PDB file of C-alpha atoms in Angstrom:
ATOM      1  CA  UNK A  73      10.110  30.114 -30.835  1.00  0.00           C
ATOM      2  CA  UNK A  74      11.764  30.783 -27.465  1.00  0.00           C
ATOM      3  CA  UNK A  75       9.128  29.012 -26.060  1.00  0.00           C
ATOM      4  CA  UNK A  76       9.497  25.976 -28.398  1.00  0.00           C
ATOM      5  CA  UNK A  77      13.164  25.983 -27.267  1.00  0.00           C
ATOM      6  CA  UNK A  78      12.606  25.865 -23.713  1.00  0.00           C
ATOM      7  CA  UNK A  79      10.202  23.156 -23.953  1.00  0.00           C
ATOM      8  CA  UNK A  80      12.908  21.187 -25.920  1.00  0.00           C
ATOM      9  CA  UNK A  81      15.357  21.560 -23.419  1.00  0.00           C
ATOM     10  CA  UNK A  82      12.842  20.469 -20.794  1.00  0.00           C
ATOM     11  CA  UNK A  83      12.957  16.878 -22.593  1.00  0.00           C
ATOM     12  CA  UNK A  84      16.642  16.778 -23.382  1.00  0.00           C
ATOM     13  CA  UNK A  85      17.566  13.974 -21.506  1.00  0.00           C
ATOM     14  CA  UNK A  86      15.141  11.923 -22.923  1.00  0.00           C
ATOM     15  CA  UNK A  87      16.464  12.717 -26.742  1.00  0.00           C
ATOM     16  CA  UNK A  88      18.697  10.431 -28.335  1.00  0.00           C
ATOM     17  CA  UNK A  89      18.704   7.355 -31.010  1.00  0.00           C
ATOM     18  CA  UNK A  90      15.519   5.542 -31.386  1.00  0.00           C
ATOM     19  CA  UNK A  91      13.521   8.862 -29.743  1.00  0.00           C
ATOM     20  CA  UNK A  92      14.544  12.551 -30.489  1.00  0.00           C
ATOM     21  CA  UNK A  93      12.500  16.145 -29.876  1.00  0.00           C
ATOM     22  CA  UNK A  94      10.858  17.613 -32.626  1.00  0.00           C
ATOM     23  CA  UNK A  95      11.155  21.630 -31.822  1.00  0.00           C
ATOM     24  CA  UNK A  96       9.246  21.799 -35.885  1.00  0.00           C
ATOM     25  CA  UNK A  97      10.477  23.800 -38.576  1.00  0.00           C
ATOM     26  CA  UNK A  98      12.637  26.495 -39.135  1.00  0.00           C
ATOM     27  CA  UNK A  99      11.354  30.311 -39.235  1.00  0.00           C
ATOM     28  CA  UNK A 100      14.391  31.489 -40.854  1.00  0.00           C
ATOM     29  CA  UNK A 101      13.840  33.550 -44.006  1.00  0.00           C
ATOM     30  CA  UNK A 102       9.695  33.530 -43.320  1.00  0.00           C
ATOM     31  CA  UNK A 103       9.692  37.207 -42.116  1.00  0.00           C
ATOM     32  CA  UNK A 104       8.906  38.429 -38.573  1.00  0.00           C
ATOM     33  CA  UNK A 105      12.326  38.195 -37.092  1.00  0.00           C
ATOM     34  CA  UNK A 106      15.473  40.192 -36.939  1.00  0.00           C
ATOM     35  CA  UNK A 107      18.774  38.587 -38.579  1.00  0.00           C
ATOM     36  CA  UNK A 108      20.108  38.295 -35.143  1.00  0.00           C
ATOM     37  CA  UNK A 109      16.969  36.393 -33.928  1.00  0.00           C
ATOM     38  CA  UNK A 110      17.246  34.170 -36.994  1.00  0.00           C
ATOM     39  CA  UNK A 111      20.899  33.386 -36.214  1.00  0.00           C
ATOM     40  CA  UNK A 112      20.011  32.396 -32.679  1.00  0.00           C
ATOM     41  CA  UNK A 113      17.232  30.156 -33.799  1.00  0.00           C
ATOM     42  CA  UNK A 114      19.225  28.415 -36.063  1.00  0.00           C
ATOM     43  CA  UNK A 115      21.819  28.152 -33.895  1.00  0.00           C
ATOM     44  CA  UNK A 116      20.004  26.728 -30.892  1.00  0.00           C
ATOM     45  CA  UNK A 117      18.307  24.340 -33.284  1.00  0.00           C
ATOM     46  CA  UNK A 118      21.500  22.953 -34.623  1.00  0.00           C
ATOM     47  CA  UNK A 119      22.670  22.173 -31.389  1.00  0.00           C
ATOM     48  CA  UNK A 120      19.496  20.274 -30.769  1.00  0.00           C
ATOM     49  CA  UNK A 121      20.858  17.945 -33.256  1.00  0.00           C
ATOM     50  CA  UNK A 122      18.274  17.495 -35.293  1.00  0.00           C
ATOM     51  CA  UNK A 123      18.629  16.203 -39.108  1.00  0.00           C
ATOM     52  CA  UNK A 124      18.678  18.839 -41.747  1.00  0.00           C
ATOM     53  CA  UNK A 125      16.196  19.042 -44.663  1.00  0.00           C
ATOM     54  CA  UNK A 126      16.094  21.868 -47.566  1.00  0.00           C
ATOM     55  CA  UNK A 127      13.192  22.360 -49.517  1.00  0.00           C
ATOM     56  CA  UNK A 128      10.943  24.959 -51.159  1.00  0.00           C
ATOM     57  CA  UNK A 129       8.119  25.754 -49.072  1.00  0.00           C
ATOM     58  CA  UNK A 130       5.468  24.504 -51.488  1.00  0.00           C
ATOM     59  CA  UNK A 131       6.917  20.968 -51.474  1.00  0.00           C
ATOM     60  CA  UNK A 132       7.793  20.773 -47.751  1.00  0.00           C
ATOM     61  CA  UNK A 133       5.301  18.910 -46.052  1.00  0.00           C
ATOM     62  CA  UNK A 134       5.081  16.400 -49.179  1.00  0.00           C
ATOM     63  CA  UNK A 135       8.965  16.021 -49.053  1.00  0.00           C
ATOM     64  CA  UNK A 136       8.925  15.243 -45.202  1.00  0.00           C
ATOM     65  CA  UNK A 137       6.076  12.833 -45.911  1.00  0.00           C
ATOM     66  CA  UNK A 138       8.397  11.088 -48.307  1.00  0.00           C
ATOM     67  CA  UNK A 139      11.098  11.160 -46.031  1.00  0.00           C
ATOM     68  CA  UNK A 140       9.723  10.126 -43.004  1.00  0.00           C
ATOM     69  CA  UNK A 141      10.171   6.401 -43.241  1.00  0.00           C
ATOM     70  CA  UNK A 142      13.926   7.301 -43.924  1.00  0.00           C
ATOM     71  CA  UNK A 143      14.014   9.668 -41.341  1.00  0.00           C
ATOM     72  CA  UNK A 144      12.505   7.499 -38.247  1.00  0.00           C
ATOM     73  CA  UNK A 145      14.011   4.021 -39.437  1.00  0.00           C
ATOM     74  CA  UNK A 146      17.752   5.102 -39.989  1.00  0.00           C
ATOM     75  CA  UNK A 147      18.286   8.330 -37.990  1.00  0.00           C
ATOM     76  CA  UNK A 148      15.513   8.116 -35.323  1.00  0.00           C
ATOM     77  CA  UNK A 149      15.593  12.030 -35.120  1.00  0.00           C
ATOM     78  CA  UNK A 150      13.457  15.227 -35.522  1.00  0.00           C
ATOM     79  CA  UNK A 151      13.794  16.671 -39.342  1.00  0.00           C
ATOM     80  CA  UNK A 152      15.374  20.058 -38.857  1.00  0.00           C
ATOM     81  CA  UNK A 153      13.013  21.409 -41.780  1.00  0.00           C
ATOM     82  CA  UNK A 154      13.996  24.742 -43.525  1.00  0.00           C
ATOM     83  CA  UNK A 155      10.390  26.326 -43.755  1.00  0.00           C
ATOM     84  CA  UNK A 156      11.249  29.426 -45.801  1.00  0.00           C
ATOM     85  CA  UNK A 157      10.775  29.101 -49.720  1.00  0.00           C
ATOM     86  CA  UNK A 158      14.398  28.670 -51.217  1.00  0.00           C
ATOM     87  CA  UNK A 159      14.031  29.320 -54.086  1.00  0.00           C
ATOM     88  CA  UNK A 160      13.381  33.381 -52.846  1.00  0.00           C
ATOM     89  CA  UNK A 161      16.256  33.042 -50.235  1.00  0.00           C
ATOM     90  CA  UNK A 162      17.689  36.762 -49.295  1.00  0.00           C
ATOM     91  CA  UNK A 163      21.424  37.014 -48.984  1.00  0.00           C
ATOM     92  CA  UNK A 164      21.444  36.909 -44.985  1.00  0.00           C
ATOM     93  CA  UNK A 165      18.925  34.094 -44.949  1.00  0.00           C
ATOM     94  CA  UNK A 166      21.279  31.935 -47.484  1.00  0.00           C
ATOM     95  CA  UNK A 167      24.319  33.131 -45.366  1.00  0.00           C
ATOM     96  CA  UNK A 168      22.959  31.487 -42.131  1.00  0.00           C
ATOM     97  CA  UNK A 169      21.174  28.238 -43.773  1.00  0.00           C
ATOM     98  CA  UNK A 170      24.223  27.475 -45.511  1.00  0.00           C
ATOM     99  CA  UNK A 171      26.875  28.027 -42.671  1.00  0.00           C
ATOM    100  CA  UNK A 172      28.608  24.837 -43.008  1.00  0.00           C
ATOM    101  CA  UNK A 173      30.452  25.275 -39.532  1.00  0.00           C
ATOM    102  CA  UNK A 174      26.923  25.409 -37.841  1.00  0.00           C
ATOM    103  CA  UNK A 175      25.451  22.516 -40.025  1.00  0.00           C
ATOM    104  CA  UNK A 176      28.124  20.425 -38.732  1.00  0.00           C
ATOM    105  CA  UNK A 177      27.483  20.767 -35.565  1.00  0.00           C
ATOM    106  CA  UNK A 178      23.588  19.848 -36.338  1.00  0.00           C
ATOM    107  CA  UNK A 179      25.111  16.716 -38.286  1.00  0.00           C
ATOM    108  CA  UNK A 180      26.955  15.411 -35.263  1.00  0.00           C
ATOM    109  CA  UNK A 181      24.615  12.588 -34.615  1.00  0.00           C
ATOM    110  CA  UNK A 182      27.419   9.926 -33.559  1.00  0.00           C
ATOM    111  CA  UNK A 183      27.417  10.542 -29.790  1.00  0.00           C
ATOM    112  CA  UNK A 184      23.483  10.794 -29.670  1.00  0.00           C
ATOM    113  CA  UNK A 185      23.438  13.820 -27.143  1.00  0.00           C
ATOM    114  CA  UNK A 186      21.105  16.767 -27.700  1.00  0.00           C
ATOM    115  CA  UNK A 187      22.472  19.898 -26.441  1.00  0.00           C
ATOM    116  CA  UNK A 188      20.755  21.661 -23.387  1.00  0.00           C
ATOM    117  CA  UNK A 189      20.342  24.899 -21.381  1.00  0.00           C
ATOM    118  CA  UNK A 190      23.322  24.504 -18.684  1.00  0.00           C
ATOM    119  CA  UNK A 191      23.107  28.214 -17.421  1.00  0.00           C
ATOM    120  CA  UNK A 192      20.944  30.872 -17.247  1.00  0.00           C
ATOM    121  CA  UNK A 193      21.807  34.068 -15.571  1.00  0.00           C
ATOM    122  CA  UNK A 194      20.221  37.606 -15.509  1.00  0.00           C
ATOM    123  CA  UNK A 195      21.608  41.233 -15.197  1.00  0.00           C
ATOM    124  CA  UNK A 196      19.701  44.551 -14.368  1.00  0.00           C
ATOM    125  CA  UNK A 197      16.893  45.002 -17.220  1.00  0.00           C
ATOM    126  CA  UNK A 198      17.690  41.671 -18.487  1.00  0.00           C
ATOM    127  CA  UNK A 199      15.092  39.476 -16.314  1.00  0.00           C
ATOM    128  CA  UNK A 200      11.483  38.503 -17.443  1.00  0.00           C
ATOM    129  CA  UNK A 201       9.412  39.943 -14.489  1.00  0.00           C
ATOM    130  CA  UNK A 202       6.124  39.640 -16.096  1.00  0.00           C
ATOM    131  CA  UNK A 203       5.029  35.974 -18.056  1.00  0.00           C
ATOM    132  CA  UNK A 204       2.057  35.669 -19.667  1.00  0.00           C
ATOM    133  CA  UNK A 205       2.761  31.840 -19.830  1.00  0.00           C
ATOM    134  CA  UNK A 206       2.330  30.872 -15.935  1.00  0.00           C
ATOM    135  CA  UNK A 207       1.850  27.104 -17.335  1.00  0.00           C
ATOM    136  CA  UNK A 208       5.629  27.242 -19.319  1.00  0.00           C
ATOM    137  CA  UNK A 209       7.135  28.409 -15.825  1.00  0.00           C
ATOM    138  CA  UNK A 210       5.246  25.437 -14.146  1.00  0.00           C
ATOM    139  CA  UNK A 211       7.131  23.011 -16.907  1.00  0.00           C
ATOM    140  CA  UNK A 212      10.264  24.830 -17.204  1.00  0.00           C
ATOM    141  CA  UNK A 213      11.156  26.286 -14.188  1.00  0.00           C
ATOM    142  CA  UNK A 214      12.191  29.552 -12.528  1.00  0.00           C
ATOM    143  CA  UNK A 215      15.169  29.680 -15.111  1.00  0.00           C
ATOM    144  CA  UNK A 216      12.515  30.712 -17.803  1.00  0.00           C
ATOM    145  CA  UNK A 217      12.767  34.461 -16.382  1.00  0.00           C
ATOM    146  CA  UNK A 218      16.467  34.567 -16.494  1.00  0.00           C
ATOM    147  CA  UNK A 219      17.436  35.598 -20.119  1.00  0.00           C
ATOM    148  CA  UNK A 220      21.261  35.493 -20.341  1.00  0.00           C
ATOM    149  CA  UNK A 221      21.338  31.269 -21.103  1.00  0.00           C
ATOM    150  CA  UNK A 222      24.271  29.120 -22.051  1.00  0.00           C
ATOM    151  CA  UNK A 223      23.544  26.000 -24.291  1.00  0.00           C
ATOM    152  CA  UNK A 224      26.160  23.008 -24.722  1.00  0.00           C
ATOM    153  CA  UNK A 225      26.366  19.765 -26.015  1.00  0.00           C
ATOM    154  CA  UNK A 226      29.433  17.362 -26.345  1.00  0.00           C
ATOM    155  CA  UNK A 227      30.884  16.806 -30.117  1.00  0.00           C
ATOM    156  CA  UNK A 228      33.385  14.280 -31.257  1.00  0.00           C
ATOM    157  CA  UNK A 229      37.034  14.270 -30.568  1.00  0.00           C
ATOM    158  CA  UNK A 230      35.992  15.531 -26.804  1.00  0.00           C
ATOM    159  CA  UNK A 231      35.042  19.018 -27.898  1.00  0.00           C
ATOM    160  CA  UNK A 232      32.004  20.749 -26.684  1.00  0.00           C
ATOM    161  CA  UNK A 233      29.487  22.808 -28.777  1.00  0.00           C
ATOM    162  CA  UNK A 234      28.059  26.338 -26.634  1.00  0.00           C
ATOM    163  CA  UNK A 235      26.090  28.736 -27.364  1.00  0.00           C
ATOM    164  CA  UNK A 236      25.663  32.176 -25.661  1.00  0.00           C
ATOM    165  CA  UNK A 237      22.286  33.304 -25.953  1.00  0.00           C
ATOM    166  CA  UNK A 238      20.860  36.833 -25.231  1.00  0.00           C
ATOM    167  CA  UNK A 239      17.017  37.155 -25.004  1.00  0.00           C
ATOM    168  CA  UNK A 240      17.269  40.234 -23.471  1.00  0.00           C
ATOM    169  CA  UNK A 241      16.081  43.361 -24.981  1.00  0.00           C
ATOM    170  CA  UNK A 242      20.038  45.034 -24.592  1.00  0.00           C
ATOM    171  CA  UNK A 243      23.353  44.250 -25.730  1.00  0.00           C
ATOM    172  CA  UNK A 244      24.815  41.703 -22.736  1.00  0.00           C
ATOM    173  CA  UNK A 245      27.931  40.072 -21.413  1.00  0.00           C
ATOM    174  CA  UNK A 246      27.557  36.379 -21.096  1.00  0.00           C
ATOM    175  CA  UNK A 247      30.120  34.251 -18.978  1.00  0.00           C
ATOM    176  CA  UNK A 248      30.088  30.281 -19.362  1.00  0.00           C
ATOM    177  CA  UNK A 249      31.981  28.885 -16.131  1.00  0.00           C
ATOM    178  CA  UNK A 250      33.600  25.591 -16.597  1.00  0.00           C
ATOM    179  CA  UNK A 251      31.582  24.374 -13.863  1.00  0.00           C
ATOM    180  CA  UNK A 252      28.373  25.017 -16.032  1.00  0.00           C
ATOM    181  CA  UNK A 253      29.956  23.351 -18.832  1.00  0.00           C
ATOM    182  CA  UNK A 254      31.107  20.077 -16.720  1.00  0.00           C
ATOM    183  CA  UNK A 255      35.087  20.947 -17.368  1.00  0.00           C
ATOM    184  CA  UNK A 256      37.210  21.183 -14.560  1.00  0.00           C
ATOM    185  CA  UNK A 257      38.619  24.754 -13.574  1.00  0.00           C
ATOM    186  CA  UNK A 258      42.207  24.360 -14.410  1.00  0.00           C
ATOM    187  CA  UNK A 259      41.511  22.933 -17.899  1.00  0.00           C
ATOM    188  CA  UNK A 260      43.016  25.353 -20.824  1.00  0.00           C
ATOM    189  CA  UNK A 261      40.469  25.523 -23.615  1.00  0.00           C
ATOM    190  CA  UNK A 262      40.292  27.167 -27.308  1.00  0.00           C
ATOM    191  CA  UNK A 263      37.410  28.665 -28.454  1.00  0.00           C
ATOM    192  CA  UNK A 264      36.016  28.867 -32.171  1.00  0.00           C
ATOM    193  CA  UNK A 265      33.470  31.015 -33.229  1.00  0.00           C
ATOM    194  CA  UNK A 266      31.443  29.562 -35.829  1.00  0.00           C
ATOM    195  CA  UNK A 267      29.448  32.403 -36.815  1.00  0.00           C
ATOM    196  CA  UNK A 268      32.764  34.579 -37.492  1.00  0.00           C
ATOM    197  CA  UNK A 269      34.872  31.400 -38.807  1.00  0.00           C
ATOM    198  CA  UNK A 270      37.709  32.454 -36.527  1.00  0.00           C
ATOM    199  CA  UNK A 271      39.592  31.176 -33.139  1.00  0.00           C
ATOM    200  CA  UNK A 272      38.569  34.107 -30.388  1.00  0.00           C
ATOM    201  CA  UNK A 273      40.546  32.308 -27.630  1.00  0.00           C
ATOM    202  CA  UNK A 274      43.205  30.471 -27.509  1.00  0.00           C
ATOM    203  CA  UNK A 275      44.036  29.758 -24.042  1.00  0.00           C
ATOM    204  CA  UNK A 276      40.867  30.387 -21.820  1.00  0.00           C
ATOM    205  CA  UNK A 277      40.541  28.896 -18.258  1.00  0.00           C
ATOM    206  CA  UNK A 278      38.180  28.602 -16.149  1.00  0.00           C
ATOM    207  CA  UNK A 279      35.533  30.849 -17.728  1.00  0.00           C
ATOM    208  CA  UNK A 280      34.972  32.447 -21.279  1.00  0.00           C
ATOM    209  CA  UNK A 281      32.879  35.447 -21.676  1.00  0.00           C
ATOM    210  CA  UNK A 282      31.642  37.463 -24.801  1.00  0.00           C
ATOM    211  CA  UNK A 283      29.377  40.477 -25.573  1.00  0.00           C
ATOM    212  CA  UNK A 284      26.304  39.528 -27.251  1.00  0.00           C
ATOM    213  CA  UNK A 285      24.133  41.850 -29.425  1.00  0.00           C
ATOM    214  CA  UNK A 286      20.262  41.667 -28.486  1.00  0.00           C
ATOM    215  CA  UNK A 287      18.170  38.576 -29.210  1.00  0.00           C
ATOM    216  CA  UNK A 288      21.260  37.354 -30.857  1.00  0.00           C
ATOM    217  CA  UNK A 289      23.675  34.070 -30.285  1.00  0.00           C
ATOM    218  CA  UNK A 290      26.856  33.180 -30.131  1.00  0.00           C
ATOM    219  CA  UNK A 291      28.144  29.732 -30.934  1.00  0.00           C
ATOM    220  CA  UNK A 292      31.414  28.233 -30.380  1.00  0.00           C
ATOM    221  CA  UNK A 293      33.365  24.928 -30.654  1.00  0.00           C
ATOM    222  CA  UNK A 294      35.424  24.809 -27.157  1.00  0.00           C
ATOM    223  CA  UNK A 295      38.352  22.363 -27.590  1.00  0.00           C
ATOM    224  CA  UNK A 296      40.111  21.527 -24.592  1.00  0.00           C
ATOM    225  CA  UNK A 297      43.885  20.598 -24.498  1.00  0.00           C
ATOM    226  CA  UNK A 298      43.196  18.182 -21.824  1.00  0.00           C
ATOM    227  CA  UNK A 299      40.067  15.776 -22.048  1.00  0.00           C
ATOM    228  CA  UNK A 300      37.621  16.624 -18.883  1.00  0.00           C
ATOM    229  CA  UNK A 301      34.297  17.095 -19.267  1.00  0.00           C
ATOM    230  CA  UNK A 302      30.766  15.867 -17.935  1.00  0.00           C
ATOM    231  CA  UNK A 303      27.993  17.768 -20.130  1.00  0.00           C
ATOM    232  CA  UNK A 304      25.859  14.831 -21.331  1.00  0.00           C
TER     233      UNK A 304
END
């Protein structure tokens, strides 16, 4: 999942109406990942701005085929396919897949801009020293080994969707600078947490920090009090 996200990010600048990147279907609910990893998966896929389609596993490929012409001709976007069996969802899986605020990030196609990685950092113990995928390092760059990531993308109303993604094996604090987000340093911003469904900062200036659990992702909406941003 992380490799697909990294490769999808590499081509973010080329995505938009008429040709969207396809990060493949969601694995949320299929087993093999923790709740935090599933939440990170859904957050990053939503930020990548792809069309949301729900279907039971047994029908998923036929549904995708039936919908293909509609998807390609109307939305020009890769389908965000829920790959688990929706007839047998656990409470945790349903909680993730039905988060209306996260889905709203995904549905914001009007600007035609895919979210992308804007900052990567590391601290002691949060750096991928050994990588078995040398070709991916060549494709993606050295930021592959920096495991504390900030992704962002513009929304309507001059807002930003911002994800703090901790790919480290320990809890870490991630800080997003206004410079990385394309905001002027003096801009005041309110911050809403889309997983906690509440405002977590009313007047942030120059940067915003949050603790993020192991392999988890916090997803926010940043609303500047004064319009000034350049994340595109």
